[in-house]
Amino acid sequence: MPQKGLFYEITNKQKESKTVDIMVYGTIPSLDTDTWRMTNTADRFVRDFKALEKDYDRINIHINSPGGSVYHGFPIFNTIAASKKDIHTYNDGLAASMAGVLLLAGKTVHTAKNALLMIHCTNGLAIGHAQDFRDMADMMDKYNGIIAQHFADKSGKSLEDIQSKYMNYKDHWLTAQEAEEEGFVDQIEDYESEDAPPEDITDMAFSQVMAHYTGENPEKKAADERGLFQRLTAYMEKTFKLKADPPAPQDPPSPPSNQTETEEDMDFKNSLALLAKDQVSAEDIAAIRAEIEAFTGANEKFTPDEVQARVDEAVQPVQDQVDSLTQEKTDLETEVTNLKTEKGNLTTSVTDLTEENKTLKLDIQAYRNSGVKVDNSGGDNPDPIEGDEKESYLYSETDAEIKALRAKAGIKAKAE
C-alpha cells in the first residue's frame, strides 16, 4: 500500500526488462480525513514519474481510486500522457471521476473483468457572494469540456456525443464490457479485482464512495481511537523519559492524591498502565487526568511564549546546522566563481600570447621574403656588422687618412 501521505506506491521494479509498476490506490491526491482537505502530492508524483522514465521503458499504472481533485489530477494526467515511454494503465477495480480520466492517459488502457468506470461532471464548492458562485460554475464548465474532450479523443466519438451522453450532471457507471464497447478501454484482462467495488456502489452518493475508499468506517474509527491512546502513551514516555510497566493484573488503581505527591515523586506508572489497557473507561481517564494535574497543577497551562520557547529550543540546533551548511555552500560557490574567473583570465592571457606569437612569426616570414640584407646604416647607434667595425682609436679624419695611406703602401696596422 502507498506510504502515509501519498496516494500512490512505486513497486515491482524490473531492471532487466526495464518495467515498473505504479499503484494508484487512493484519492488523487491524498485526502486528510480529519480535515477533509487534500494534501498536495501531485508534484511529488510528477518528480517520481520523470525519474522512472530515465530507467524504465514500460511503466504500468494500476488504478483503484474514487478520484479526487482536477487541480491535482490534470498535472498528473498531462505528465503521463506526454511520456515517450510505453505507458499502460489498468483499472484494477474502480476508476471513478478524476481517476477515470487518469485511466485514459495510458497509451494502452486495460481493465479487470469486474472493474467499474464512473464518469460524471466536475463537482466543486464555493463560499462567498453570488458572483463567486457564478465564477465557480464557469470554471467547472471549462473542466467539463476538457474531460469530455479526453473521452472523445480516446473513443473516437464526437465531443457533442460525449457531452450529451455523459456530461449531464449524473453519475454514469460502466462495466468493463461497456467501457470497451464505448472505446474507453482497449482490452479486458483475464483477472478480477481483489478489491472489487461494493455491489451497491451505483446507489451510493459520491461522498459515500469517497468515504468507503478512504476507510471511514466504524471499525477503522475505533482502531484510530485505540491508536490515539497508544500515541499518548508514547508521547508521555518520550516527554518524561519514562517506561511503562506491564499492566497490573489487579483492578486499576484509584486516582492519586494531589496533596501527598510532589514533582519528584511522580513517575506516571499508574497512567501508563491504564493507557496500556485495550479498553480505557471514563474512570481510567479521570485517574490519568488527576495524576497529570498533580504534576502540573490543576490550573497550570503552558503560555504561548513557553510553547514557543520550547519549539525554538528544539529547532535551534537544526537551524544552526542549516545556517552552517548554507554558509559553507556560499563559500564554496564563491570559491568556484573565483576559480572560474581565474581560469577565464588565464585563458585570455594564453589567447593573447598565442596571437602575439602568431604576429611575430608573420613579421619574421615577411622580413625573410623581402630579401633585405643587414648593413651598418640606420640610426645613431646601429648594430655592429662583422668586417665593418670602427676602431676605437680612430678619433679624427687625419687618423683615418693615415690608415688609408698605410693600407695603400702595404703597411699593416698593428691591430691586423
XYZ file of C-alpha atoms in Angstrom:
416
model
C 0.000 0.000 0.000
C 1.133 3.598 -0.509
C 3.180 5.163 2.266
C 1.426 7.583 4.597
C 0.648 10.884 2.914
C 0.871 9.538 -0.645
C -1.847 8.239 -2.948
C 0.496 6.002 -4.934
C 3.251 3.439 -4.499
C 6.113 2.537 -6.853
C 6.729 -1.204 -6.890
C 7.849 -4.244 -8.889
C 10.931 -2.661 -10.445
C 12.383 -4.986 -13.100
C 15.826 -3.766 -14.176
C 16.308 -6.497 -16.791
C 13.040 -5.916 -18.649
C 13.003 -2.200 -17.736
C 9.427 -2.348 -16.418
C 7.956 -0.822 -13.261
C 4.503 -0.569 -11.657
C 2.804 2.417 -10.008
C -0.157 1.588 -7.761
C -2.662 4.470 -7.538
C -4.837 3.083 -4.753
C -6.470 6.064 -3.070
C -7.845 9.543 -3.596
C -5.960 11.785 -6.015
C -4.146 13.356 -4.308
C -4.118 12.125 -0.708
C -7.076 13.129 1.448
C -6.752 14.066 5.123
C -9.913 12.503 6.527
C -9.631 14.534 9.739
C -9.952 17.862 7.926
C -11.259 16.611 4.544
C -8.539 18.586 2.858
C -6.387 17.261 0.048
C -2.646 17.103 0.517
C -0.700 18.350 -2.467
C 1.387 15.352 -3.521
C 0.841 15.744 -7.275
C 4.200 17.467 -7.640
C 5.858 14.519 -5.857
C 4.211 12.108 -8.331
C 5.453 14.148 -11.298
C 9.038 14.135 -9.973
C 8.940 10.401 -9.242
C 7.420 9.623 -12.649
C 10.068 11.598 -14.541
C 12.776 9.812 -12.544
C 11.297 6.427 -13.538
C 11.306 7.455 -17.211
C 15.113 7.584 -17.098
C 15.462 3.910 -16.113
C 12.348 2.132 -17.406
C 10.857 1.745 -20.864
C 7.453 0.366 -19.800
C 5.510 1.883 -16.916
C 2.325 0.146 -15.720
C -0.103 2.338 -13.745
C -2.666 0.345 -11.737
C -5.709 2.332 -10.577
C -8.258 1.585 -7.866
C -9.458 5.021 -6.891
C -12.664 7.030 -6.338
C -10.996 10.062 -7.919
C -10.126 13.371 -6.359
C -9.173 16.887 -7.390
C -8.985 18.034 -11.000
C -6.456 20.680 -9.948
C -4.057 17.947 -8.848
C -5.210 15.252 -11.264
C -4.619 17.039 -14.550
C -0.893 17.779 -13.977
C -0.522 14.040 -13.336
C -2.605 13.187 -16.439
C -0.585 15.554 -18.637
C 2.740 14.171 -17.404
C 1.695 10.580 -18.129
C 0.071 11.373 -21.490
C 3.147 13.320 -22.673
C 5.565 10.486 -21.862
C 7.527 8.928 -24.740
C 7.688 5.639 -22.853
C 5.326 2.666 -23.225
C 2.642 3.589 -20.672
C -0.102 1.069 -19.784
C -2.948 1.963 -17.419
C -5.046 -0.682 -15.613
C -8.437 -0.366 -13.912
C -7.931 -2.793 -11.032
C -11.370 -2.237 -9.501
C -12.656 1.299 -9.663
C -11.673 4.251 -11.837
C -14.168 6.946 -10.893
C -14.315 10.674 -11.529
C -10.737 12.042 -11.898
C -9.352 8.503 -11.654
C -11.465 7.614 -14.701
C -9.857 10.465 -16.619
C -6.415 9.369 -15.428
C -7.128 5.898 -16.813
C -7.215 7.416 -20.316
C -3.646 8.735 -20.041
C -2.103 5.379 -20.933
C -1.129 4.509 -24.483
C -2.888 1.189 -23.843
C -5.826 1.008 -21.404
C -6.580 -2.279 -19.618
C -9.329 -3.281 -17.178
C -10.116 -6.126 -14.833
C -13.209 -8.144 -15.716
C -15.162 -6.915 -12.687
C -13.907 -3.301 -12.629
C -16.138 -0.246 -12.956
C -15.535 3.065 -14.727
C -17.515 6.074 -13.495
C -17.884 9.304 -15.486
C -19.578 12.477 -14.297
C -19.322 16.249 -14.325
C -16.931 18.160 -12.119
C -18.057 18.808 -8.537
C -16.981 21.838 -6.545
C -17.529 24.035 -3.507
C -17.750 27.794 -3.256
C -18.137 30.252 -0.397
C -18.978 33.889 -0.974
C -21.371 36.103 -2.851
C -23.356 35.311 -5.986
C -20.526 36.227 -8.356
C -18.207 33.789 -6.583
C -20.677 31.008 -7.299
C -21.004 32.091 -10.937
C -17.214 32.070 -11.298
C -17.060 28.589 -9.790
C -19.781 27.361 -12.178
C -17.881 28.810 -15.153
C -14.704 27.076 -14.024
C -16.490 23.725 -13.629
C -17.989 24.087 -17.106
C -14.498 24.541 -18.529
C -13.252 21.410 -16.787
C -16.319 19.505 -18.006
C -15.377 20.450 -21.544
C -11.788 19.267 -21.040
C -12.936 15.952 -19.545
C -15.414 15.381 -22.376
C -12.700 16.085 -24.955
C -10.406 13.443 -23.439
C -13.143 10.812 -23.584
C -13.981 11.874 -27.149
C -10.322 11.624 -28.200
C -9.971 8.160 -26.671
C -13.194 6.730 -28.088
C -13.220 8.472 -31.462
C -16.702 9.819 -30.728
C -17.669 13.429 -31.274
C -17.380 15.947 -28.461
C -21.098 16.683 -28.710
C -21.926 12.977 -28.349
C -19.818 12.633 -25.180
C -21.202 15.833 -23.664
C -24.825 14.887 -24.235
C -24.355 11.332 -23.009
C -22.021 11.750 -20.026
C -21.810 15.456 -19.081
C -25.453 15.683 -17.939
C -24.883 16.018 -14.178
C -25.433 12.327 -13.478
C -23.073 9.571 -12.385
C -22.544 7.056 -15.206
C -21.284 3.614 -14.147
C -19.793 1.439 -16.894
C -18.817 -2.210 -16.593
C -15.632 -3.435 -18.231
C -17.625 -4.638 -21.236
C -19.484 -1.345 -21.570
C -16.289 0.667 -21.264
C -14.701 -1.445 -24.003
C -17.732 -1.072 -26.262
C -17.624 2.717 -25.814
C -13.947 2.742 -26.791
C -12.696 3.998 -23.409
C -10.820 0.733 -22.749
C -8.552 -1.124 -25.182
C -8.714 -4.596 -23.684
C -10.319 -6.568 -20.855
C -7.786 -8.661 -18.968
C -8.439 -12.145 -17.618
C -8.279 -11.224 -13.951
C -10.693 -9.931 -11.347
C -10.076 -7.239 -8.814
C -9.229 -8.451 -5.316
C -10.765 -5.235 -4.008
C -13.880 -5.022 -6.168
C -16.299 -2.114 -5.661
C -19.275 -2.752 -3.358
C -22.281 -4.227 -5.116
C -24.418 -1.223 -4.180
C -21.830 1.371 -5.216
C -24.035 2.623 -8.049
C -26.645 3.599 -5.442
C -24.163 5.464 -3.257
C -23.722 9.203 -3.189
C -20.269 10.228 -4.344
C -19.381 11.336 -0.803
C -20.168 7.790 0.355
C -17.925 6.349 -2.350
C -15.086 8.618 -1.203
C -15.668 7.632 2.425
C -15.607 3.926 1.514
C -12.267 4.193 -0.277
C -10.665 6.383 2.380
C -11.543 3.838 5.071
C -14.009 5.950 7.041
C -15.927 3.117 8.744
C -16.746 2.297 12.384
C -14.056 -0.372 12.664
C -11.368 1.993 11.404
C -12.604 4.800 13.647
C -12.393 2.531 16.711
C -8.887 1.470 15.692
C -7.887 5.117 15.320
C -9.190 5.848 18.802
C -7.146 2.994 20.216
C -4.178 4.337 18.310
C -4.702 7.725 19.955
C -4.083 6.240 23.414
C -1.026 4.438 22.086
C 0.327 7.700 20.698
C -0.392 9.426 24.023
C 1.495 6.690 25.852
C 4.488 7.089 23.581
C 4.373 10.861 23.985
C 4.386 10.661 27.778
C 7.243 8.158 27.778
C 9.279 10.407 25.494
C 8.456 13.679 27.272
C 9.080 12.452 30.807
C 11.679 9.808 29.841
C 9.607 7.045 31.380
C 8.989 3.417 30.546
C 5.620 1.916 31.262
C 5.431 -1.130 33.498
C 3.328 -4.092 32.290
C -0.360 -3.763 33.225
C -1.031 -4.981 36.731
C -3.423 -7.938 36.990
C -5.448 -6.255 39.758
C -8.090 -3.598 39.284
C -6.964 -0.161 38.075
C -5.521 1.979 40.885
C -7.519 4.840 42.266
C -6.614 8.406 41.314
C -3.535 9.649 43.158
C -3.889 12.410 45.721
C -2.676 15.873 44.853
C -1.838 16.516 48.495
C 0.809 13.870 49.054
C 2.836 13.649 45.852
C 5.397 16.116 44.581
C 7.063 16.564 41.216
C 9.940 14.355 42.354
C 7.534 11.614 43.449
C 5.642 11.471 40.154
C 6.559 8.566 37.876
C 3.293 8.281 35.851
C 3.367 4.499 36.150
C -0.308 4.435 37.054
C -1.344 6.425 33.997
C 0.902 4.453 31.675
C -0.521 1.202 32.996
C -4.046 2.455 32.350
C -3.204 3.568 28.818
C -1.802 0.127 28.024
C -5.243 -1.425 28.523
C -7.262 -2.472 25.479
C -10.338 -0.645 26.766
C -9.973 2.595 28.709
C -13.005 3.644 30.769
C -14.139 7.077 31.864
C -12.852 6.297 35.374
C -9.442 5.447 33.893
C -9.322 8.766 32.040
C -10.260 10.578 35.263
C -7.388 8.837 37.042
C -4.964 9.827 34.279
C -6.151 13.432 34.380
C -5.772 13.554 38.150
C -2.227 12.239 38.003
C -1.251 14.753 35.328
C -2.850 17.604 37.286
C -0.923 16.532 40.361
C 2.251 17.005 38.341
C 1.416 20.278 36.583
C -1.109 21.811 38.941
C -4.843 21.750 38.236
C -4.930 25.217 36.723
C -1.457 25.391 35.237
C -1.277 25.869 31.478
C 1.568 26.467 29.114
C 1.552 30.008 27.799
C 2.152 30.671 24.095
C 5.575 32.130 24.980
C 6.526 28.972 26.870
C 5.411 26.771 24.000
C 7.314 28.933 21.518
C 10.399 28.817 23.724
C 10.302 25.012 23.744
C 9.836 24.947 19.991
C 12.709 27.402 19.484
C 14.914 25.328 21.757
C 14.212 22.204 19.724
C 14.563 23.940 16.369
C 17.713 25.968 17.123
C 20.291 23.126 16.725
C 18.771 22.209 13.387
C 18.687 25.858 12.333
C 22.338 26.281 13.357
C 23.275 23.300 11.235
C 21.258 24.665 8.303
C 22.942 28.076 8.689
C 26.374 26.427 8.804
C 25.678 24.377 5.698
C 24.245 27.436 3.949
C 27.379 29.459 4.737
C 29.578 26.570 3.611
C 27.603 26.378 0.379
C 28.009 30.147 -0.129
C 31.777 29.922 0.482
C 32.105 27.050 -1.961
C 30.066 28.902 -4.572
C 32.312 31.964 -4.110
C 35.421 29.807 -4.469
C 34.027 28.224 -7.618
C 33.255 31.698 -9.018
C 36.814 32.869 -8.249
C 38.286 29.797 -9.883
C 36.131 30.343 -12.955
C 37.308 33.991 -13.102
C 40.947 32.957 -12.722
C 40.504 30.331 -15.422
C 38.961 32.962 -17.687
C 41.904 35.334 -17.097
C 44.422 32.584 -17.846
C 42.541 31.637 -20.972
C 42.619 35.290 -22.102
C 46.383 35.514 -21.420
C 47.065 32.345 -23.382
C 44.956 33.665 -26.240
C 46.832 36.998 -26.254
C 50.243 35.285 -26.202
C 49.174 32.955 -28.970
C 48.094 35.896 -31.124
C 51.324 37.797 -30.373
C 53.445 34.765 -31.254
C 51.484 34.334 -34.473
C 52.112 38.021 -35.382
C 55.850 37.721 -34.728
C 56.076 34.661 -36.918
C 54.339 36.531 -39.719
C 56.713 39.504 -39.331
C 59.790 37.239 -39.496
C 58.462 35.415 -42.523
C 57.694 38.720 -44.291
C 61.185 40.026 -43.500
C 62.794 36.897 -44.911
C 60.680 37.073 -48.053
C 61.690 40.743 -48.666
C 65.350 39.879 -49.463
C 66.704 42.870 -47.482
C 70.340 42.499 -46.310
C 71.586 43.732 -42.947
C 74.020 46.690 -43.118
C 75.526 49.220 -40.723
C 73.165 52.039 -41.635
C 70.064 53.172 -39.819
C 70.192 55.266 -36.723
C 72.614 56.871 -34.343
C 73.598 53.586 -32.747
C 73.395 50.849 -35.387
C 74.118 47.253 -34.606
C 77.733 46.270 -35.318
C 78.339 44.357 -38.562
C 81.133 41.872 -38.884
C 84.078 43.219 -41.031
C 82.962 46.823 -40.795
C 83.629 47.724 -37.176
C 85.181 51.119 -36.388
C 88.408 51.006 -34.433
C 88.205 52.549 -31.046
C 91.467 54.542 -31.620
C 90.204 56.416 -34.767
C 89.357 59.778 -33.329
C 89.783 62.088 -36.342
C 89.813 62.325 -40.126
C 93.623 62.521 -40.082
C 93.850 59.196 -38.350
C 91.542 57.725 -40.946
C 93.664 59.197 -43.792
C 96.885 57.809 -42.303
C 95.291 54.399 -42.034
C 94.232 54.551 -45.658
C 97.810 55.553 -46.788
C 99.342 52.743 -44.766
C 96.984 50.306 -46.381
C 97.848 51.621 -49.863
C 101.575 51.289 -49.119
C 101.045 47.759 -47.931
C 101.794 48.525 -44.326
C 99.532 46.554 -41.977
C 98.052 48.163 -38.941
C 99.157 46.814 -35.571
C 95.657 45.555 -34.855
C 95.796 43.412 -38.009
